[in-house]
mmCIF file of C-alpha atoms in Angstrom:
data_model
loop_
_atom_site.group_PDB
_atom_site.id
_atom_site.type_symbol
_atom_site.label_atom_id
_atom_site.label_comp_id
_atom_site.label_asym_id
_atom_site.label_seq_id
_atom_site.Cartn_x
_atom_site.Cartn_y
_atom_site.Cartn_z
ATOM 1 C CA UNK A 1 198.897 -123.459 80.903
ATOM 2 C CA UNK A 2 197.923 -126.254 82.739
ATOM 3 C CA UNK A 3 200.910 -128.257 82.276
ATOM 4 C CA UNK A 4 202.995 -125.513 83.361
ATOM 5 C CA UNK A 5 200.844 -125.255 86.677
ATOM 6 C CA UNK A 6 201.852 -128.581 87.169
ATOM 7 C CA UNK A 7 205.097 -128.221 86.625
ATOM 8 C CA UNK A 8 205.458 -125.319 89.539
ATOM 9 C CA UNK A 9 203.470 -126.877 91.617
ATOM 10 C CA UNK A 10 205.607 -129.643 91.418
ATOM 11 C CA UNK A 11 208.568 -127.509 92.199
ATOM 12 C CA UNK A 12 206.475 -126.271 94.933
ATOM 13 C CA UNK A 13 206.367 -129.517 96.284
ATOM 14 C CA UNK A 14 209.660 -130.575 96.047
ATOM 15 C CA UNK A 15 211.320 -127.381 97.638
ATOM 16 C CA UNK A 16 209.193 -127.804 100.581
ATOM 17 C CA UNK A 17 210.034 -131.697 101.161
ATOM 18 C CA UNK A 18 213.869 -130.444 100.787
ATOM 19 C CA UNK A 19 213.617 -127.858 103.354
ATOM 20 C CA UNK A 20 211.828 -129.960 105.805
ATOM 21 C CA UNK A 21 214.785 -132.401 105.308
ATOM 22 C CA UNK A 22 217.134 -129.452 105.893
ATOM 23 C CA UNK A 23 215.433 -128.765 109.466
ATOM 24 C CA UNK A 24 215.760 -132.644 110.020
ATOM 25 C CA UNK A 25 219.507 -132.366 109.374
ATOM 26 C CA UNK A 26 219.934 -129.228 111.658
ATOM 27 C CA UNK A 27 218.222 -130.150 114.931
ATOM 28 C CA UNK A 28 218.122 -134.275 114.345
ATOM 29 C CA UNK A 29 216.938 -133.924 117.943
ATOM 30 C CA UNK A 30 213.505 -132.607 117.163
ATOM 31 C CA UNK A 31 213.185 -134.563 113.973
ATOM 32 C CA UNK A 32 214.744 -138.082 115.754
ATOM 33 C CA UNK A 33 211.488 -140.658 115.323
ATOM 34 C CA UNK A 34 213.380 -142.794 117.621
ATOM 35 C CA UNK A 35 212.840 -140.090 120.733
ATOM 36 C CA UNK A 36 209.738 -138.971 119.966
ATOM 37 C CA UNK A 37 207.479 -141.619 117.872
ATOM 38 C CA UNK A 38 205.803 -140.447 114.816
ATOM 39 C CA UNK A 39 201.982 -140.605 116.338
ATOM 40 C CA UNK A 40 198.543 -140.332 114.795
ATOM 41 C CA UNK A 41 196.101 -137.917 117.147
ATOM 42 C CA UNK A 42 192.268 -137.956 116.245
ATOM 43 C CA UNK A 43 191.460 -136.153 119.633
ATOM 44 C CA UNK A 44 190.066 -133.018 118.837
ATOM 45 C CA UNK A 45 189.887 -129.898 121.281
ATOM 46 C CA UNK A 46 187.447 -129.029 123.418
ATOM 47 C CA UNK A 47 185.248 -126.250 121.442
ATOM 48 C CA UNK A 48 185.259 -122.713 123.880
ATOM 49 C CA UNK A 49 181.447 -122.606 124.104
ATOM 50 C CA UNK A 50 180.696 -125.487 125.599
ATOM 51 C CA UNK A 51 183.212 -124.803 128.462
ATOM 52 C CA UNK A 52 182.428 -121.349 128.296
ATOM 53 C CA UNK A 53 178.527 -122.729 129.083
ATOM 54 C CA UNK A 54 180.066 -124.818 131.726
ATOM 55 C CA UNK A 55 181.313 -122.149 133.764
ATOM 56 C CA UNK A 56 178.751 -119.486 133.715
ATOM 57 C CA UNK A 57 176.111 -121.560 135.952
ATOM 58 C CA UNK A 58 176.728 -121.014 139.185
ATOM 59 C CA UNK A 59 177.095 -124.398 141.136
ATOM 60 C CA UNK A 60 173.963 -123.503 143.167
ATOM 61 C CA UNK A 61 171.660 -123.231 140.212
ATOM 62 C CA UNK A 62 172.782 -126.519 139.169
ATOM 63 C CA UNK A 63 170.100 -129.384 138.847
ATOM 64 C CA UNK A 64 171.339 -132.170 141.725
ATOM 65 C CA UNK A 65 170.889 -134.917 138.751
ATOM 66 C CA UNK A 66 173.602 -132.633 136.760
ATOM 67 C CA UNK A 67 176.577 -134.317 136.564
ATOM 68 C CA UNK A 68 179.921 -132.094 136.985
ATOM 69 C CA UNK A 69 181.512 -130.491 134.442
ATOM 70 C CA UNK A 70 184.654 -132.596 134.498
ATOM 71 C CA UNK A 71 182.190 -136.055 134.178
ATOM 72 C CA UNK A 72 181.048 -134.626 130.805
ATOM 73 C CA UNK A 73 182.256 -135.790 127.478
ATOM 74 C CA UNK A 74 182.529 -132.198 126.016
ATOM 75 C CA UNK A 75 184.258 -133.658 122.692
ATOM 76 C CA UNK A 76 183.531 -136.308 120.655
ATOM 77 C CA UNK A 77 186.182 -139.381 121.274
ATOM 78 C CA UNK A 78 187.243 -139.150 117.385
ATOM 79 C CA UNK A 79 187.759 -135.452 115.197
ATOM 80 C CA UNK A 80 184.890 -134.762 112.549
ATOM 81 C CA UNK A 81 184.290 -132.499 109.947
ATOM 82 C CA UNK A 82 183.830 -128.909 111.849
ATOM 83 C CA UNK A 83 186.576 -129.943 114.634
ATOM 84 C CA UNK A 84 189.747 -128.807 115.730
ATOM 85 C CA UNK A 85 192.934 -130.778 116.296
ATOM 86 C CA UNK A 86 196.445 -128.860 118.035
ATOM 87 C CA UNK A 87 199.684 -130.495 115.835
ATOM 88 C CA UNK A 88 203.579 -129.473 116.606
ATOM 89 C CA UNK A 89 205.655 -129.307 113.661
ATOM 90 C CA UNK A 90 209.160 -130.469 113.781
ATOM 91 C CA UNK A 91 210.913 -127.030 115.725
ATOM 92 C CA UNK A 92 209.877 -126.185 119.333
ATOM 93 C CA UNK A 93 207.713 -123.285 118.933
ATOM 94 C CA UNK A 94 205.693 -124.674 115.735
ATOM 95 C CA UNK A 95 202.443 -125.299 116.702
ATOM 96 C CA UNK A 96 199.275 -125.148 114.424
ATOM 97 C CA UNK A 97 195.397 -126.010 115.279
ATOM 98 C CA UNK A 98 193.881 -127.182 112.386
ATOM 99 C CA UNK A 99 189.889 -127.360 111.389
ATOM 100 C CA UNK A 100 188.366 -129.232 108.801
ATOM 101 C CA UNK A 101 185.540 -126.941 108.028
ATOM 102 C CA UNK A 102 183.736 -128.481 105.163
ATOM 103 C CA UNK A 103 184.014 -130.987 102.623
ATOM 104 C CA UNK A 104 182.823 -130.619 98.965
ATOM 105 C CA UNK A 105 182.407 -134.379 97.747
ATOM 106 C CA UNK A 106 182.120 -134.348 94.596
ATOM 107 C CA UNK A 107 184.032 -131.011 93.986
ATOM 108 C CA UNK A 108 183.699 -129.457 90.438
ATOM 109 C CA UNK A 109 186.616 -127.735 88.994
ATOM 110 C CA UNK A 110 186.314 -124.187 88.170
ATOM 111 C CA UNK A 111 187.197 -123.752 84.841
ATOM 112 C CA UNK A 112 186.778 -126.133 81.858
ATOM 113 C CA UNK A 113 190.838 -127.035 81.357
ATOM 114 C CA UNK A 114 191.814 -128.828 85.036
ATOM 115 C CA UNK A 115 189.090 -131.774 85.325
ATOM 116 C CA UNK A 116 189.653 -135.294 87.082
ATOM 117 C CA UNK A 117 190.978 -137.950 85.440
ATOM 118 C CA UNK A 118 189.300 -140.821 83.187
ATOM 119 C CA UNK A 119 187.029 -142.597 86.205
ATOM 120 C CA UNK A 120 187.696 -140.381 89.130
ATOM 121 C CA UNK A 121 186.486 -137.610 90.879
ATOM 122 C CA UNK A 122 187.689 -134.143 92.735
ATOM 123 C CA UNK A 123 187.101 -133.980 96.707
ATOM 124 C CA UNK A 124 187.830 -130.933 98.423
ATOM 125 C CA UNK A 125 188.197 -130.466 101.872
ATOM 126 C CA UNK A 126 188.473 -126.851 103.441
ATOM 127 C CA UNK A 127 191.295 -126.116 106.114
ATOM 128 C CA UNK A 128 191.551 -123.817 108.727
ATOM 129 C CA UNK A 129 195.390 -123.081 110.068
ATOM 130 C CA UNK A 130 195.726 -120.897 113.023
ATOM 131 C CA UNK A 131 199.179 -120.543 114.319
ATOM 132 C CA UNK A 132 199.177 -120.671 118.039
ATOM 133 C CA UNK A 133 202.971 -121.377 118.719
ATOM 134 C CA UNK A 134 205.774 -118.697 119.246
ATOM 135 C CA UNK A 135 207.664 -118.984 115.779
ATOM 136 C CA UNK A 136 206.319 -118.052 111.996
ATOM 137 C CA UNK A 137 204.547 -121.117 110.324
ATOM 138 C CA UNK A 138 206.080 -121.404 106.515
ATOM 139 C CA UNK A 139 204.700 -123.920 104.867
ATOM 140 C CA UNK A 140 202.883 -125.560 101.483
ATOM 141 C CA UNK A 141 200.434 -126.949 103.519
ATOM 142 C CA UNK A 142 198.524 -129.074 100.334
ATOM 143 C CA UNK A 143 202.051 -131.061 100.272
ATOM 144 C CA UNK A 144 201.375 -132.463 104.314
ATOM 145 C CA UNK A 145 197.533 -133.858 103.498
ATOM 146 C CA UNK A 146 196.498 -137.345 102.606
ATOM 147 C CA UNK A 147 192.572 -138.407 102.192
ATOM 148 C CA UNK A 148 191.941 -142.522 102.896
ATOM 149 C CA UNK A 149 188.956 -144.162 101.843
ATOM 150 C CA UNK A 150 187.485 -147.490 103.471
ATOM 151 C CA UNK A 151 189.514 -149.722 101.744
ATOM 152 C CA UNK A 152 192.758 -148.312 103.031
ATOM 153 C CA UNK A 153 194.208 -146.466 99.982
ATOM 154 C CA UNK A 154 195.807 -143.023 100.339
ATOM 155 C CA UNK A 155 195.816 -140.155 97.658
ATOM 156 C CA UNK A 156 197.629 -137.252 98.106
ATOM 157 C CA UNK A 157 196.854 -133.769 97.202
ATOM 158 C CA UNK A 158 196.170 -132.356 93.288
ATOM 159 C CA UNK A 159 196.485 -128.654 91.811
ATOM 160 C CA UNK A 160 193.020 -128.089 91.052
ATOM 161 C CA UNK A 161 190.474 -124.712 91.982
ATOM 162 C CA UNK A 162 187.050 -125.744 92.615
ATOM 163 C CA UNK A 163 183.588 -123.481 92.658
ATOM 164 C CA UNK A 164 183.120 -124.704 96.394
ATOM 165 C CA UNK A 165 185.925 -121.597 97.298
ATOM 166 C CA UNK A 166 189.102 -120.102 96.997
ATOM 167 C CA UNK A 167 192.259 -122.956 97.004
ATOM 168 C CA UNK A 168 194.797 -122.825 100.237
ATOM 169 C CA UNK A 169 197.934 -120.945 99.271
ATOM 170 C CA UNK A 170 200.681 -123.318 98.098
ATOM 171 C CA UNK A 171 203.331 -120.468 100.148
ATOM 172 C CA UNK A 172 201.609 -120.215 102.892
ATOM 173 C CA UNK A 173 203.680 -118.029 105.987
ATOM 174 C CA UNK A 174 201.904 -117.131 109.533
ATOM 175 C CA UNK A 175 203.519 -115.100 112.536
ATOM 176 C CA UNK A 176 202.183 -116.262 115.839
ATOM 177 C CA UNK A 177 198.485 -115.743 116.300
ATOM 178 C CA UNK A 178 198.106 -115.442 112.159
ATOM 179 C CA UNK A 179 195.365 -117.766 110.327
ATOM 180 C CA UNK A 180 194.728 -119.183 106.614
ATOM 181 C CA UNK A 181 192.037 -120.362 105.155
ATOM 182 C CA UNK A 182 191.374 -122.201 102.044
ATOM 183 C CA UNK A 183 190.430 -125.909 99.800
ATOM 184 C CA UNK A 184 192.610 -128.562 99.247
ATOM 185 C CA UNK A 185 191.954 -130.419 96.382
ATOM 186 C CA UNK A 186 192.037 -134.439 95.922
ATOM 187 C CA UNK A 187 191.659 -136.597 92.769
ATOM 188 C CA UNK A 188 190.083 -140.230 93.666
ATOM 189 C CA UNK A 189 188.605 -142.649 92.235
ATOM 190 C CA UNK A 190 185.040 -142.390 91.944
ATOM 191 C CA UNK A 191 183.949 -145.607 93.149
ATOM 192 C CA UNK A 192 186.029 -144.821 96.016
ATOM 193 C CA UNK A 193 183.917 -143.847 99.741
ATOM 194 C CA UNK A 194 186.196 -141.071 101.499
ATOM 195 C CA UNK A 195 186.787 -142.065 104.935
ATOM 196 C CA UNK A 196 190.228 -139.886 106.669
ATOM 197 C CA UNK A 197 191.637 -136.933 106.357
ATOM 198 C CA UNK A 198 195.172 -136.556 107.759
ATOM 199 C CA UNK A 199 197.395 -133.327 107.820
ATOM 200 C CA UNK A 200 201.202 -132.857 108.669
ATOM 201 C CA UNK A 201 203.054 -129.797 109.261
ATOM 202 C CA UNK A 202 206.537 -129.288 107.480
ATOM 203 C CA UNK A 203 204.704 -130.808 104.474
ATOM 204 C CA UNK A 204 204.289 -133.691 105.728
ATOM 205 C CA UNK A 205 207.592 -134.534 107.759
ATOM 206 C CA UNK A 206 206.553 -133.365 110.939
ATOM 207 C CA UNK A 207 205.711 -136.849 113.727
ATOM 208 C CA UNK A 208 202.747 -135.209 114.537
ATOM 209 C CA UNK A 209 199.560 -136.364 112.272
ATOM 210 C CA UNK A 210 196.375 -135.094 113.124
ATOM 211 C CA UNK A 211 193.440 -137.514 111.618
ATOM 212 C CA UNK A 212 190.022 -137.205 110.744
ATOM 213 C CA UNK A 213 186.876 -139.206 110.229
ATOM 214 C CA UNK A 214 184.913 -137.821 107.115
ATOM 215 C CA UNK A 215 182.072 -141.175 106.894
#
């Protein structure tokens, strides 16, 4: 069973990469790296409350030592665990904003058959996709997200369902407004200290990376 899980998810995988090539081919102005730059954003949005906060006080009722809202840092300078980052995917109209909500380090597997390998260790993280652009989002999101740890080595994503929750669907499709929510498993080493998290629409192929800092 497992081996055949692999197997499709494999397939999974390498339908996905093919089709984002395909949209490359058909519009090489949106996927052209030399006009737009692949780029790396770890600038997360600012969160509604705090703005929302902001702008109920009236300016009258506001201490003279307060300093105005615009002078505030109301995000951190680099995305966390629990923050928000807006990516475009390779098509004008595909835009996602993407939470890391929690991270489950070590994760345990949820059933006795799909465990790490010989010295390593399951991480999940858990992602939040909203679509907030004007076309459908279709997409194996697992295939576009990388975790890093200090030393600079990348791992990609494993088929694996953990106790922390329910896994993020491997076929996942959004109209405008739509969300999904779900864990995305990683196999690292275990003497390995997590230390990024990076996600790409169009599995990857989009030039839009959204990074971030887990330590």
């Amino acid at each position: 069973m497992y081996h055949r899980t692999r197997i499709r998810r494999t397939r999974i995988r390498l339908v996905a990469t093919v089709a984002a090539a395909g949209i490359c081919a058909l519009g090489l102005t949106a996927c052209d790296s030399g006009d737009s730059g692949d780029t790396v954003t770890d600038k997360p949005k600012a969160k509604a409350s705090a703005s929302a906060t902001a702008s109920e006080k009236p300016a009258s009722e506001k201490p003279a030592s307060e300093k105005p809202a615009s002078e505030k840092s109301g995000t951190p300078d680099v995305a966390k665990v629990g923050d928000t980052i807006a990516l475009k995917g390779l098509e004008d109209g595909n835009k996602l904003d993407v939470t890391v909500v929690k991270i489950a380090d070590p994760a345990k597997s949820s059933d006795e058959f799909t465990t790490p390998g010989s010295g390593k260790r399951f991480v999940g993280v858990q992602f939040k996709l909203v679509n907030t652009g004007t076309a459908a989002y279709s997409d194996s999101p697992a295939n576009g997200a990388k975790i890093t740890d200090v030393d600079g080595q990348q791992f990609e994503s494993t088929f694996a369902d953990i106790t922390a929750g329910p896994s993020m669907s491997s076929a996942v499709r959004l109209k405008p407004g739509g969300k999904a929510l779900g864990w995305i498993v990683f196999e690292v080493p275990k003497a390995s200290k997590t230390d990024t998290i990076q996600f790409a629409m169009n599995s990857g192929m989009a030039n839009q990376t959204g990074e971030w800092k887990l330590s």
